[in-house]
Amino acid sequence: MDYQLENLMENIVLEKYNSMKDEFARCQCEQCKYDILAFVLNRLPPKYFVTDKGALYAKLDFLTIEFDAAIVTELIKAFEMIGSNPRHEKSS
Ligand SMILES: [Zn+2]
């Protein structure tokens, strides 16, 4: 049996980022993407689990529901902040 240590919050935030980026992201480059993910992940509690794959997905559903509103709120802030002040030249 392979065990792994995973921060499920990362999976959830990444999934949420992908579902919101087309509507909210002013720039979807890798740099802005990871700046946004870091911003959000620093403001939400990490959720580490040691588990096998099957159990992981059950937890994922549960956490997605529990933290959905908080993640959306932080993501919108991050899109706004990093979008208006990217670490690279603005392209327009
Ligand atoms: Zn960018």
Short mmCIF file of N, CA and C and ligand atoms in Angstrom, two decimals:
data_model
loop_
_atom_site.label_atom_id
_atom_site.label_comp_id
_atom_site.label_asym_id
_atom_site.label_seq_id
_atom_site.Cartn_x
_atom_site.Cartn_y
_atom_site.Cartn_z
N MET A 1 0.84 -1.21 0.00
CA MET A 1 0.00 0.00 0.00
C MET A 1 0.87 1.25 0.00
N ASP A 2 0.60 2.14 -0.91
CA ASP A 2 1.31 3.41 -0.95
C ASP A 2 0.57 4.46 -0.15
N TYR A 3 1.28 5.07 0.77
CA TYR A 3 0.68 6.16 1.51
C TYR A 3 1.25 7.47 1.00
N GLN A 4 0.47 8.49 1.10
CA GLN A 4 1.00 9.80 0.73
C GLN A 4 0.43 10.87 1.63
N LEU A 5 1.22 11.94 1.75
CA LEU A 5 0.83 13.08 2.55
C LEU A 5 0.42 14.17 1.58
N GLU A 6 -0.79 14.64 1.73
CA GLU A 6 -1.26 15.62 0.76
C GLU A 6 -2.06 16.72 1.45
N ASN A 7 -1.85 17.93 1.00
CA ASN A 7 -2.65 19.05 1.48
C ASN A 7 -3.85 19.19 0.55
N LEU A 8 -4.97 18.70 1.02
CA LEU A 8 -6.15 18.67 0.15
C LEU A 8 -6.63 20.07 -0.21
N MET A 9 -6.31 21.04 0.65
CA MET A 9 -6.72 22.40 0.35
C MET A 9 -6.14 22.85 -1.00
N GLU A 10 -4.93 22.38 -1.29
CA GLU A 10 -4.30 22.70 -2.58
C GLU A 10 -5.13 22.20 -3.76
N ASN A 11 -5.58 20.96 -3.66
CA ASN A 11 -6.39 20.38 -4.74
C ASN A 11 -7.67 21.17 -4.93
N ILE A 12 -8.29 21.53 -3.81
CA ILE A 12 -9.59 22.21 -3.89
C ILE A 12 -9.43 23.61 -4.47
N VAL A 13 -8.40 24.32 -4.00
CA VAL A 13 -8.19 25.69 -4.47
C VAL A 13 -7.83 25.68 -5.96
N LEU A 14 -7.01 24.73 -6.37
CA LEU A 14 -6.64 24.64 -7.78
C LEU A 14 -7.86 24.37 -8.66
N GLU A 15 -8.71 23.47 -8.19
CA GLU A 15 -9.92 23.14 -8.93
C GLU A 15 -10.83 24.37 -9.05
N LYS A 16 -10.94 25.09 -7.95
CA LYS A 16 -11.79 26.28 -7.93
C LYS A 16 -11.20 27.38 -8.82
N TYR A 17 -9.88 27.51 -8.76
CA TYR A 17 -9.21 28.48 -9.64
C TYR A 17 -9.57 28.19 -11.09
N ASN A 18 -9.47 26.92 -11.48
CA ASN A 18 -9.75 26.55 -12.87
C ASN A 18 -11.19 26.85 -13.27
N SER A 19 -12.11 26.71 -12.34
CA SER A 19 -13.51 26.95 -12.68
C SER A 19 -13.85 28.44 -12.70
N MET A 20 -13.03 29.27 -12.07
CA MET A 20 -13.33 30.71 -11.99
C MET A 20 -12.48 31.58 -12.89
N LYS A 21 -11.35 31.05 -13.37
CA LYS A 21 -10.36 31.90 -14.04
C LYS A 21 -10.90 32.59 -15.29
N ASP A 22 -11.74 31.89 -16.06
CA ASP A 22 -12.22 32.50 -17.31
C ASP A 22 -13.07 33.73 -17.04
N GLU A 23 -13.77 33.72 -15.92
CA GLU A 23 -14.62 34.85 -15.59
C GLU A 23 -13.86 35.96 -14.86
N PHE A 24 -12.91 35.59 -14.00
CA PHE A 24 -12.31 36.58 -13.09
C PHE A 24 -10.85 36.96 -13.36
N ALA A 25 -10.08 36.05 -13.94
CA ALA A 25 -8.64 36.32 -14.07
C ALA A 25 -8.36 37.30 -15.20
N ARG A 26 -7.60 38.35 -14.88
CA ARG A 26 -7.21 39.30 -15.93
C ARG A 26 -6.04 38.75 -16.71
N CYS A 27 -5.26 37.90 -16.08
CA CYS A 27 -4.13 37.26 -16.74
C CYS A 27 -4.10 35.81 -16.27
N GLN A 28 -3.95 34.90 -17.21
CA GLN A 28 -3.93 33.48 -16.85
C GLN A 28 -2.56 32.84 -17.04
N CYS A 29 -1.50 33.65 -17.03
CA CYS A 29 -0.16 33.07 -17.19
C CYS A 29 0.20 32.27 -15.93
N GLU A 30 1.21 31.44 -16.04
CA GLU A 30 1.62 30.59 -14.92
C GLU A 30 2.03 31.40 -13.70
N GLN A 31 2.72 32.52 -13.93
CA GLN A 31 3.19 33.34 -12.81
C GLN A 31 2.01 33.88 -12.01
N CYS A 32 1.04 34.48 -12.70
CA CYS A 32 -0.13 35.01 -12.00
C CYS A 32 -0.94 33.89 -11.35
N LYS A 33 -1.04 32.77 -12.05
CA LYS A 33 -1.78 31.63 -11.51
C LYS A 33 -1.19 31.21 -10.16
N TYR A 34 0.13 31.04 -10.10
CA TYR A 34 0.73 30.58 -8.86
C TYR A 34 0.76 31.66 -7.78
N ASP A 35 0.85 32.92 -8.19
CA ASP A 35 0.73 34.01 -7.21
C ASP A 35 -0.66 33.98 -6.57
N ILE A 36 -1.66 33.75 -7.39
CA ILE A 36 -3.04 33.69 -6.90
C ILE A 36 -3.22 32.49 -5.97
N LEU A 37 -2.71 31.33 -6.39
CA LEU A 37 -2.85 30.13 -5.56
C LEU A 37 -2.13 30.31 -4.21
N ALA A 38 -0.95 30.92 -4.23
CA ALA A 38 -0.20 31.13 -2.99
C ALA A 38 -0.94 32.09 -2.06
N PHE A 39 -1.47 33.17 -2.65
CA PHE A 39 -2.23 34.15 -1.87
C PHE A 39 -3.39 33.47 -1.14
N VAL A 40 -4.13 32.67 -1.87
CA VAL A 40 -5.31 32.02 -1.30
C VAL A 40 -4.91 30.96 -0.27
N LEU A 41 -3.91 30.15 -0.61
CA LEU A 41 -3.51 29.06 0.29
C LEU A 41 -2.91 29.58 1.59
N ASN A 42 -2.32 30.77 1.56
CA ASN A 42 -1.79 31.34 2.79
C ASN A 42 -2.90 31.85 3.71
N ARG A 43 -4.08 31.99 3.21
CA ARG A 43 -5.19 32.51 4.00
C ARG A 43 -6.20 31.46 4.42
N LEU A 44 -5.97 30.24 3.99
CA LEU A 44 -6.88 29.17 4.35
C LEU A 44 -6.12 28.11 5.14
N PRO A 45 -6.80 27.39 6.01
CA PRO A 45 -6.08 26.38 6.80
C PRO A 45 -5.64 25.22 5.91
N PRO A 46 -4.39 24.75 6.05
CA PRO A 46 -3.98 23.56 5.31
C PRO A 46 -4.75 22.35 5.84
N LYS A 47 -5.01 21.40 4.98
CA LYS A 47 -5.73 20.19 5.39
C LYS A 47 -4.94 18.98 4.94
N TYR A 48 -4.01 18.56 5.81
CA TYR A 48 -3.17 17.43 5.46
C TYR A 48 -3.81 16.11 5.83
N PHE A 49 -3.70 15.18 4.90
CA PHE A 49 -4.19 13.84 5.18
C PHE A 49 -3.19 12.80 4.70
N VAL A 50 -3.07 11.75 5.49
CA VAL A 50 -2.32 10.58 5.05
C VAL A 50 -3.34 9.54 4.71
N THR A 51 -3.39 9.17 3.49
CA THR A 51 -4.45 8.26 3.12
C THR A 51 -4.18 7.63 1.76
N ASP A 52 -5.01 6.69 1.40
CA ASP A 52 -4.92 6.14 0.06
C ASP A 52 -5.91 6.87 -0.83
N LYS A 53 -5.78 6.69 -2.11
CA LYS A 53 -6.54 7.47 -3.08
C LYS A 53 -8.06 7.49 -2.85
N GLY A 54 -8.64 6.33 -2.65
CA GLY A 54 -10.10 6.25 -2.53
C GLY A 54 -10.64 7.14 -1.43
N ALA A 55 -10.05 7.04 -0.26
CA ALA A 55 -10.49 7.84 0.88
C ALA A 55 -10.26 9.33 0.63
N LEU A 56 -9.21 9.63 -0.14
CA LEU A 56 -8.86 11.00 -0.43
C LEU A 56 -10.01 11.72 -1.13
N TYR A 57 -10.60 11.07 -2.09
CA TYR A 57 -11.65 11.73 -2.86
C TYR A 57 -12.91 11.97 -2.04
N ALA A 58 -13.20 11.09 -1.11
CA ALA A 58 -14.34 11.29 -0.22
C ALA A 58 -14.11 12.53 0.64
N LYS A 59 -12.90 12.67 1.19
CA LYS A 59 -12.54 13.84 1.99
C LYS A 59 -12.64 15.11 1.16
N LEU A 60 -12.21 15.00 -0.08
CA LEU A 60 -12.17 16.14 -0.97
C LEU A 60 -13.58 16.72 -1.14
N ASP A 61 -14.55 15.88 -1.36
CA ASP A 61 -15.93 16.33 -1.52
C ASP A 61 -16.40 17.05 -0.26
N PHE A 62 -16.10 16.45 0.87
CA PHE A 62 -16.52 17.01 2.15
C PHE A 62 -15.91 18.39 2.37
N LEU A 63 -14.61 18.51 2.13
CA LEU A 63 -13.92 19.77 2.35
C LEU A 63 -14.35 20.84 1.34
N THR A 64 -14.62 20.41 0.13
CA THR A 64 -15.05 21.35 -0.90
C THR A 64 -16.32 22.05 -0.45
N ILE A 65 -17.23 21.29 0.11
CA ILE A 65 -18.49 21.87 0.59
C ILE A 65 -18.24 22.78 1.79
N GLU A 66 -17.43 22.30 2.72
CA GLU A 66 -17.19 23.06 3.94
C GLU A 66 -16.51 24.40 3.67
N PHE A 67 -15.56 24.43 2.74
CA PHE A 67 -14.76 25.64 2.55
C PHE A 67 -15.10 26.42 1.29
N ASP A 68 -16.14 26.00 0.59
CA ASP A 68 -16.46 26.61 -0.71
C ASP A 68 -16.55 28.13 -0.65
N ALA A 69 -17.33 28.66 0.28
CA ALA A 69 -17.55 30.11 0.35
C ALA A 69 -16.26 30.86 0.67
N ALA A 70 -15.48 30.33 1.60
CA ALA A 70 -14.22 30.98 1.99
C ALA A 70 -13.24 30.99 0.81
N ILE A 71 -13.18 29.90 0.08
CA ILE A 71 -12.26 29.81 -1.06
C ILE A 71 -12.66 30.79 -2.15
N VAL A 72 -13.94 30.86 -2.44
CA VAL A 72 -14.42 31.79 -3.47
C VAL A 72 -14.10 33.23 -3.07
N THR A 73 -14.36 33.57 -1.81
CA THR A 73 -14.07 34.93 -1.32
C THR A 73 -12.60 35.27 -1.49
N GLU A 74 -11.72 34.38 -1.07
CA GLU A 74 -10.28 34.64 -1.15
C GLU A 74 -9.80 34.67 -2.60
N LEU A 75 -10.37 33.81 -3.43
CA LEU A 75 -9.97 33.79 -4.84
C LEU A 75 -10.34 35.10 -5.53
N ILE A 76 -11.51 35.61 -5.23
CA ILE A 76 -11.94 36.87 -5.86
C ILE A 76 -10.99 38.00 -5.44
N LYS A 77 -10.62 38.03 -4.16
CA LYS A 77 -9.63 39.01 -3.69
C LYS A 77 -8.31 38.85 -4.44
N ALA A 78 -7.88 37.61 -4.59
CA ALA A 78 -6.59 37.33 -5.24
C ALA A 78 -6.63 37.71 -6.72
N PHE A 79 -7.70 37.37 -7.41
CA PHE A 79 -7.83 37.75 -8.82
C PHE A 79 -7.73 39.26 -8.97
N GLU A 80 -8.38 39.96 -8.04
CA GLU A 80 -8.39 41.41 -8.08
C GLU A 80 -6.99 41.97 -7.80
N MET A 81 -6.36 41.47 -6.74
CA MET A 81 -5.09 42.02 -6.32
C MET A 81 -3.97 41.71 -7.30
N ILE A 82 -3.83 40.45 -7.67
CA ILE A 82 -2.75 40.07 -8.58
C ILE A 82 -3.05 40.54 -10.00
N GLY A 83 -4.34 40.56 -10.34
CA GLY A 83 -4.73 41.03 -11.68
C GLY A 83 -4.40 42.50 -11.89
N SER A 84 -4.55 43.31 -10.83
CA SER A 84 -4.28 44.74 -10.98
C SER A 84 -2.83 45.07 -10.71
N ASN A 85 -2.07 44.10 -10.20
CA ASN A 85 -0.66 44.34 -9.90
C ASN A 85 0.18 43.09 -10.15
N PRO A 86 0.23 42.63 -11.40
CA PRO A 86 0.99 41.41 -11.70
C PRO A 86 2.49 41.66 -11.55
N ARG A 87 3.25 40.59 -11.32
CA ARG A 87 4.70 40.73 -11.13
C ARG A 87 5.44 40.82 -12.47
N HIS A 88 4.70 41.00 -13.54
CA HIS A 88 5.34 41.14 -14.84
C HIS A 88 4.72 42.35 -15.55
N GLU A 89 5.26 42.71 -16.68
CA GLU A 89 4.72 43.82 -17.45
C GLU A 89 3.27 43.53 -17.81
N LYS A 90 2.44 44.56 -17.67
CA LYS A 90 1.04 44.38 -18.07
C LYS A 90 0.96 44.27 -19.59
N SER A 91 0.21 43.32 -20.05
CA SER A 91 0.00 43.21 -21.49
C SER A 91 -1.43 43.62 -21.78
N SER A 92 -1.59 44.54 -22.70
CA SER A 92 -2.95 44.95 -23.04
C SER A 92 -3.03 45.39 -24.48
ZN ZN B 1 0.30 37.07 -15.72
#
